[in-house]
Amino acid sequence: MSSLDEREVGMAPAPGSSSAAVGVGAVGAALDPVAGVAAMQDEVNIRREGPESDLEEPPKKRAKVPEEESGKLEERLYSVLCCTVCRDLPKASVYQCTNGHLMCAGCFIHLLADARLKEEQATCPNCRCEISKNLCCRNLAVENAVSELPTECTFCLKQFPRSSLERHQKEECQDRVTQCKYKRIGCPWQGPYHELPAHEGECSHPTKTGTELMGILGEMDQNHRRDMQLYNSIFSLLCYEKIGFTEVQFRPYRTDDFITRLYYETSRFTVLNQTWVLKARVNDSERNPNLSCKRTLSFQLILKSKVNSALECSFLLLKGPYDDVRIKPVINHHSFSNDTNETEYVPLPISDSVECNKLLAAKNINLRLFIFQVQK
């Protein structure tokens, strides 16, 4: 046997090899050296190129997304996570209807308040399904997703996650607007935080004379005096012999007019051995308060029991123990008798229309009433 034949026989596969075709090629090589070499090369090529190869192809590299397309991802998320009413990203709680449409807390409360004013069932603006505080729930996943979306600082114009933007703008941003520490003595300077040390080093107000500062201090004393007057009045009322308070619940009703109007009324309650009722109205009984962006509540106190002599009282309404509405204490006075048993409607001292919508959106309005009987 020639040396070529020996080399070809030595290339035969071991027993149990997965390819029987190579073994056939080796036998052919022993009979015909030239044909054997060609046959083996063909068989090897078939193994490499055949569809049933055991070798796995390397994974394809992920195609790079152009920066322009990746930048549009945030815009697409904005359109997906925004409120269906105002089309803006929610800043706090996110509510969803039974079909999953999202509403920010402000729009959700506004929809409920509008429905109360129009005596209608509140519905989702997208699918028209019924919405209420019992039917809708918060979407915590959307709230967390929105908090991680980037937004621009209004001062330095840098991008930050929404969850950390407030802290950045209040405490960290070097371009945030700040005031001079000598503002209390009249310095009007306002500017970026990084310029504050230089200004305070050159501020002329610390060197002003006492005469120059007297006018500024007089205005400060006047504002402080107004604040203290309210607190002193409350403390004086707490010294009265007859003091009564109770939790009151305003329930919504409708007038019997052709165009009904919404009003609130409490059930009768007893304070200081007298029977009372509270009534409230929206925007002073405006014809279409649902068309107005500014909304207010006013109330009146009514004495239902008969009295032998005039009953001079001071009273005020505060928020209930389980409500989050903000009400400033305002003291009202009235002398009750059998002829003048109703007070005038006085404004409920809430801060803005948002707080009013919170009250209107609730099933009932729960407040706390204090009555102080003035001693003669």
XYZ file of C-alpha atoms in Angstrom:
376
model
C 0.000 0.000 0.000
C 1.340 3.437 -0.880
C 1.944 6.269 1.569
C -1.098 8.115 0.223
C -3.274 5.110 0.967
C -1.917 4.960 4.526
C -2.758 8.612 5.135
C -6.269 8.178 3.809
C -6.949 5.105 5.926
C -5.625 6.918 8.997
C -8.236 9.654 8.491
C -11.137 7.240 8.860
C -13.439 8.124 11.819
C -13.444 6.155 15.009
C -16.201 3.626 15.638
C -19.461 5.154 16.847
C -18.885 8.424 15.011
C -22.018 10.443 14.278
C -21.320 10.571 10.549
C -21.423 7.295 8.643
C -20.774 9.168 5.419
C -17.172 9.855 6.413
C -16.605 6.136 6.911
C -17.920 5.399 3.420
C -15.616 8.022 2.013
C -12.641 6.430 3.770
C -13.388 3.018 2.282
C -13.639 4.585 -1.155
C -10.315 6.269 -0.531
C -8.670 2.921 0.084
C -9.885 1.684 -3.333
C -9.211 4.851 -5.320
C -6.812 7.370 -3.724
C -7.713 10.340 -5.935
C -11.438 9.727 -5.836
C -11.244 9.141 -2.087
C -9.735 12.522 -1.370
C -12.380 14.278 -3.459
C -15.176 12.301 -1.837
C -13.999 13.172 1.665
C -13.783 16.844 0.819
C -17.340 16.756 -0.535
C -18.610 15.024 2.597
C -16.906 17.569 4.877
C -18.423 20.410 2.867
C -21.878 18.805 3.167
C -21.482 18.603 6.956
C -20.470 22.261 7.197
C -23.143 23.579 4.878
C -25.975 21.142 5.575
C -29.156 22.291 7.332
C -28.880 19.631 10.022
C -25.558 20.834 11.435
C -25.072 20.341 15.200
C -23.055 23.555 15.494
C -25.017 26.571 16.765
C -24.689 29.809 14.932
C -23.417 32.758 17.018
C -26.241 35.076 18.211
C -26.913 38.083 16.046
C -25.834 41.418 17.502
C -28.668 43.710 18.568
C -29.173 46.473 16.094
C -28.245 49.855 17.475
C -31.212 52.222 17.817
C -30.476 55.655 16.433
C -30.372 58.374 19.070
C -33.266 60.198 17.403
C -35.551 57.160 17.764
C -34.463 56.429 21.344
C -35.181 60.032 22.299
C -38.765 59.604 21.166
C -39.319 56.859 23.745
C -39.884 59.423 26.504
C -42.405 61.257 24.330
C -44.257 58.010 23.710
C -44.307 57.324 27.454
C -45.678 60.800 28.074
C -48.595 60.105 25.752
C -49.241 56.727 27.403
C -48.980 57.816 31.057
C -50.600 61.265 30.826
C -54.000 62.131 32.286
C -56.866 61.562 29.844
C -58.492 64.854 30.876
C -55.735 67.501 31.025
C -53.226 65.534 28.871
C -50.458 66.301 31.350
C -48.337 63.968 33.440
C -49.769 63.500 36.956
C -47.883 65.172 39.755
C -49.353 63.139 42.614
C -51.953 60.368 42.798
C -53.164 58.612 39.641
C -56.648 57.115 39.455
C -58.007 54.753 36.844
C -61.514 53.797 35.773
C -62.681 50.196 35.540
C -61.358 50.078 31.955
C -57.906 51.361 32.914
C -58.045 54.981 31.676
C -55.830 57.240 33.791
C -56.809 60.473 35.545
C -54.708 62.723 37.752
C -56.054 63.489 41.214
C -57.051 67.069 40.347
C -59.060 66.104 37.249
C -60.635 63.128 39.003
C -61.877 65.327 41.850
C -63.035 67.968 39.360
C -65.101 65.405 37.427
C -66.795 64.246 40.622
C -67.493 67.845 41.678
C -68.958 68.730 38.259
C -71.224 65.696 38.369
C -72.460 66.728 41.827
C -73.241 70.238 40.623
C -75.086 68.974 37.505
C -76.854 66.161 39.383
C -75.391 63.554 37.066
C -73.397 60.369 37.433
C -69.715 61.062 36.914
C -68.275 59.171 33.927
C -64.865 58.545 32.424
C -64.259 61.015 29.555
C -62.845 58.196 27.396
C -65.157 55.203 27.757
C -68.118 56.808 29.618
C -68.124 54.168 32.330
C -69.211 55.282 35.803
C -66.526 56.637 38.100
C -66.584 57.303 41.830
C -64.259 56.990 44.781
C -65.565 53.468 45.333
C -65.309 52.318 41.711
C -61.924 53.846 40.866
C -58.596 52.900 42.391
C -55.094 54.296 42.355
C -52.528 52.965 39.880
C -49.303 52.743 41.871
C -47.317 51.337 38.937
C -48.054 54.427 36.832
C -47.272 56.719 39.779
C -43.855 55.091 40.200
C -43.181 55.139 36.459
C -44.044 58.839 36.185
C -41.822 59.659 39.165
C -38.810 58.198 37.308
C -39.381 60.060 34.030
C -36.935 62.917 33.456
C -38.047 66.503 33.617
C -36.286 69.811 33.301
C -35.328 72.015 36.227
C -36.899 75.441 35.752
C -33.722 77.155 36.997
C -30.670 75.321 35.648
C -32.495 73.544 32.755
C -30.852 70.194 33.594
C -32.724 66.887 33.466
C -33.697 65.123 36.716
C -36.133 62.357 37.675
C -39.451 63.793 38.776
C -39.106 62.127 42.173
C -35.967 64.142 42.996
C -36.797 67.390 41.174
C -38.497 69.089 44.135
C -35.563 68.457 46.465
C -33.129 69.622 43.788
C -34.999 72.890 43.166
C -35.385 73.650 46.874
C -31.997 72.619 48.243
C -29.396 71.733 45.600
C -29.799 73.847 42.472
C -27.195 76.602 42.305
C -29.447 78.700 40.053
C -32.584 78.575 42.224
C -34.089 81.927 43.155
C -33.298 82.951 46.696
C -33.588 86.053 48.862
C -31.150 87.985 50.951
C -31.040 87.073 54.640
C -31.569 90.770 55.386
C -35.008 90.718 53.782
C -36.540 91.120 57.244
C -35.056 94.591 57.431
C -36.097 95.582 53.929
C -33.577 94.202 51.430
C -35.515 93.481 48.200
C -32.742 91.489 46.453
C -33.679 88.256 44.701
C -31.310 86.250 42.548
C -29.636 82.905 41.875
C -28.244 81.035 44.842
C -24.649 81.087 43.615
C -24.688 84.909 43.710
C -26.051 85.081 47.276
C -22.701 85.133 49.177
C -21.379 87.948 46.999
C -24.549 90.022 47.495
C -24.705 89.508 51.251
C -21.084 90.610 51.488
C -21.981 93.894 49.773
C -25.552 94.395 51.103
C -26.036 97.875 52.547
C -29.017 97.067 54.789
C -26.994 95.856 57.817
C -25.383 99.294 57.987
C -28.654 101.249 57.990
C -29.400 103.409 60.994
C -32.150 102.680 63.485
C -34.232 105.562 62.128
C -34.165 104.056 58.626
C -35.240 100.658 59.944
C -38.162 101.939 62.013
C -40.508 102.167 59.014
C -39.726 98.598 57.935
C -40.172 97.266 61.455
C -43.495 99.116 61.755
C -44.935 97.222 58.753
C -43.690 93.937 60.192
C -45.327 94.694 63.534
C -48.622 95.512 61.825
C -48.734 92.154 60.004
C -47.767 90.331 63.174
C -50.447 92.199 65.102
C -53.181 91.013 62.696
C -52.098 87.401 63.098
C -51.958 87.655 66.859
C -55.392 89.273 67.014
C -57.017 86.118 65.634
C -55.233 83.838 68.069
C -55.946 86.124 71.008
C -59.634 86.172 70.048
C -59.740 82.362 69.996
C -58.019 82.145 73.365
C -60.469 84.683 74.769
C -63.420 82.613 73.526
C -61.996 79.520 75.208
C -62.350 81.348 78.527
C -66.140 81.622 78.176
C -68.346 79.727 80.568
C -70.576 78.156 77.894
C -68.747 76.494 75.044
C -70.130 73.806 72.772
C -68.890 71.941 69.713
C -70.125 69.103 67.567
C -69.334 67.243 64.368
C -71.670 68.296 61.564
C -72.323 66.509 58.280
C -73.552 68.480 55.287
C -75.635 66.408 52.874
C -76.418 67.469 49.281
C -79.975 68.394 48.288
C -81.730 70.045 45.349
C -84.139 72.949 45.287
C -87.659 72.567 43.875
C -87.107 75.224 41.203
C -87.533 74.490 37.502
C -83.750 74.665 37.224
C -82.673 72.915 40.376
C -79.757 74.222 42.395
C -77.452 72.320 44.675
C -77.386 73.163 48.359
C -76.221 71.431 51.525
C -77.927 71.046 54.860
C -77.199 69.264 58.098
C -79.638 67.385 60.271
C -80.734 69.098 63.467
C -78.224 69.017 66.284
C -78.116 70.287 69.853
C -75.422 72.581 71.213
C -75.694 74.688 74.412
C -79.174 73.241 75.009
C -80.424 74.776 71.753
C -81.368 73.148 68.446
C -79.480 74.288 65.368
C -79.168 73.641 61.624
C -76.427 74.567 59.174
C -76.997 75.285 55.480
C -74.437 75.828 52.708
C -74.538 76.846 49.061
C -72.113 76.934 46.130
C -71.037 80.239 44.563
C -73.883 82.003 46.387
C -76.505 79.981 44.474
C -75.129 80.905 41.076
C -77.297 79.541 38.260
C -74.599 77.375 36.602
C -71.704 76.996 39.037
C -70.395 74.059 36.995
C -69.430 76.539 34.241
C -67.291 78.598 36.612
C -63.646 77.815 37.302
C -63.757 79.670 40.625
C -65.865 77.901 43.231
C -66.686 78.905 46.784
C -68.852 77.652 49.612
C -70.787 79.842 52.027
C -72.832 78.775 55.048
C -75.345 80.076 57.543
C -76.233 79.013 61.077
C -79.952 78.737 61.941
C -81.450 78.577 65.415
C -84.476 76.251 65.401
C -85.526 76.397 69.036
C -87.410 79.292 70.653
C -85.568 81.539 73.100
C -86.865 83.892 75.779
C -84.136 86.465 75.295
C -81.496 87.307 72.753
C -78.696 84.779 72.501
C -75.440 86.420 71.523
C -72.961 83.882 70.137
C -69.650 83.579 68.375
C -69.093 80.581 66.103
C -66.556 79.150 63.685
C -66.195 76.092 61.435
C -63.054 73.973 61.259
C -62.183 70.858 59.325
C -63.317 67.515 60.681
C -60.956 64.999 62.276
C -60.796 62.760 59.185
C -60.695 65.340 56.369
C -57.648 66.838 54.672
C -59.292 70.085 53.555
C -57.549 73.275 54.656
C -59.777 75.810 56.427
C -58.543 78.989 58.054
C -60.278 79.818 61.359
C -62.555 82.864 61.064
C -64.727 83.954 64.004
C -68.285 85.084 63.233
C -70.718 86.845 65.584
C -74.510 87.008 65.660
C -77.242 87.821 68.134
C -79.990 85.176 67.830
C -83.618 85.833 68.733
C -87.009 84.565 67.630
C -87.066 87.223 64.902
C -83.425 86.985 63.799
C -82.789 83.273 64.060
C -80.658 83.047 60.885
C -77.239 84.478 60.197
C -76.234 85.879 56.832
C -74.368 83.535 54.526
C -70.692 83.850 55.350
C -67.846 82.426 53.260
C -66.357 79.130 54.318
C -62.680 80.124 54.673
C -61.085 77.578 52.338
C -57.923 78.470 50.482
C -58.918 78.009 46.814
C -61.207 76.283 44.304
C -59.216 73.050 44.550
C -60.198 72.692 48.196
C -63.801 73.482 47.283
C -63.777 70.725 44.660
C -62.526 68.285 47.283
C -65.560 69.040 49.417
C -67.984 68.871 46.475
C -66.540 65.554 45.271
C -67.093 63.920 48.671
C -70.323 62.115 49.396
C -70.866 64.328 52.435
C -69.005 67.288 53.915
C -67.830 66.675 57.463
C -66.783 69.678 59.549
C -66.571 70.667 63.208
C -68.634 73.555 64.598
C -67.745 75.569 67.702
C -70.292 77.859 69.374
C -69.381 80.267 72.210
C -72.168 81.996 74.121
C -71.195 85.549 75.023
C -71.905 86.382 78.625
C -73.783 89.613 79.286
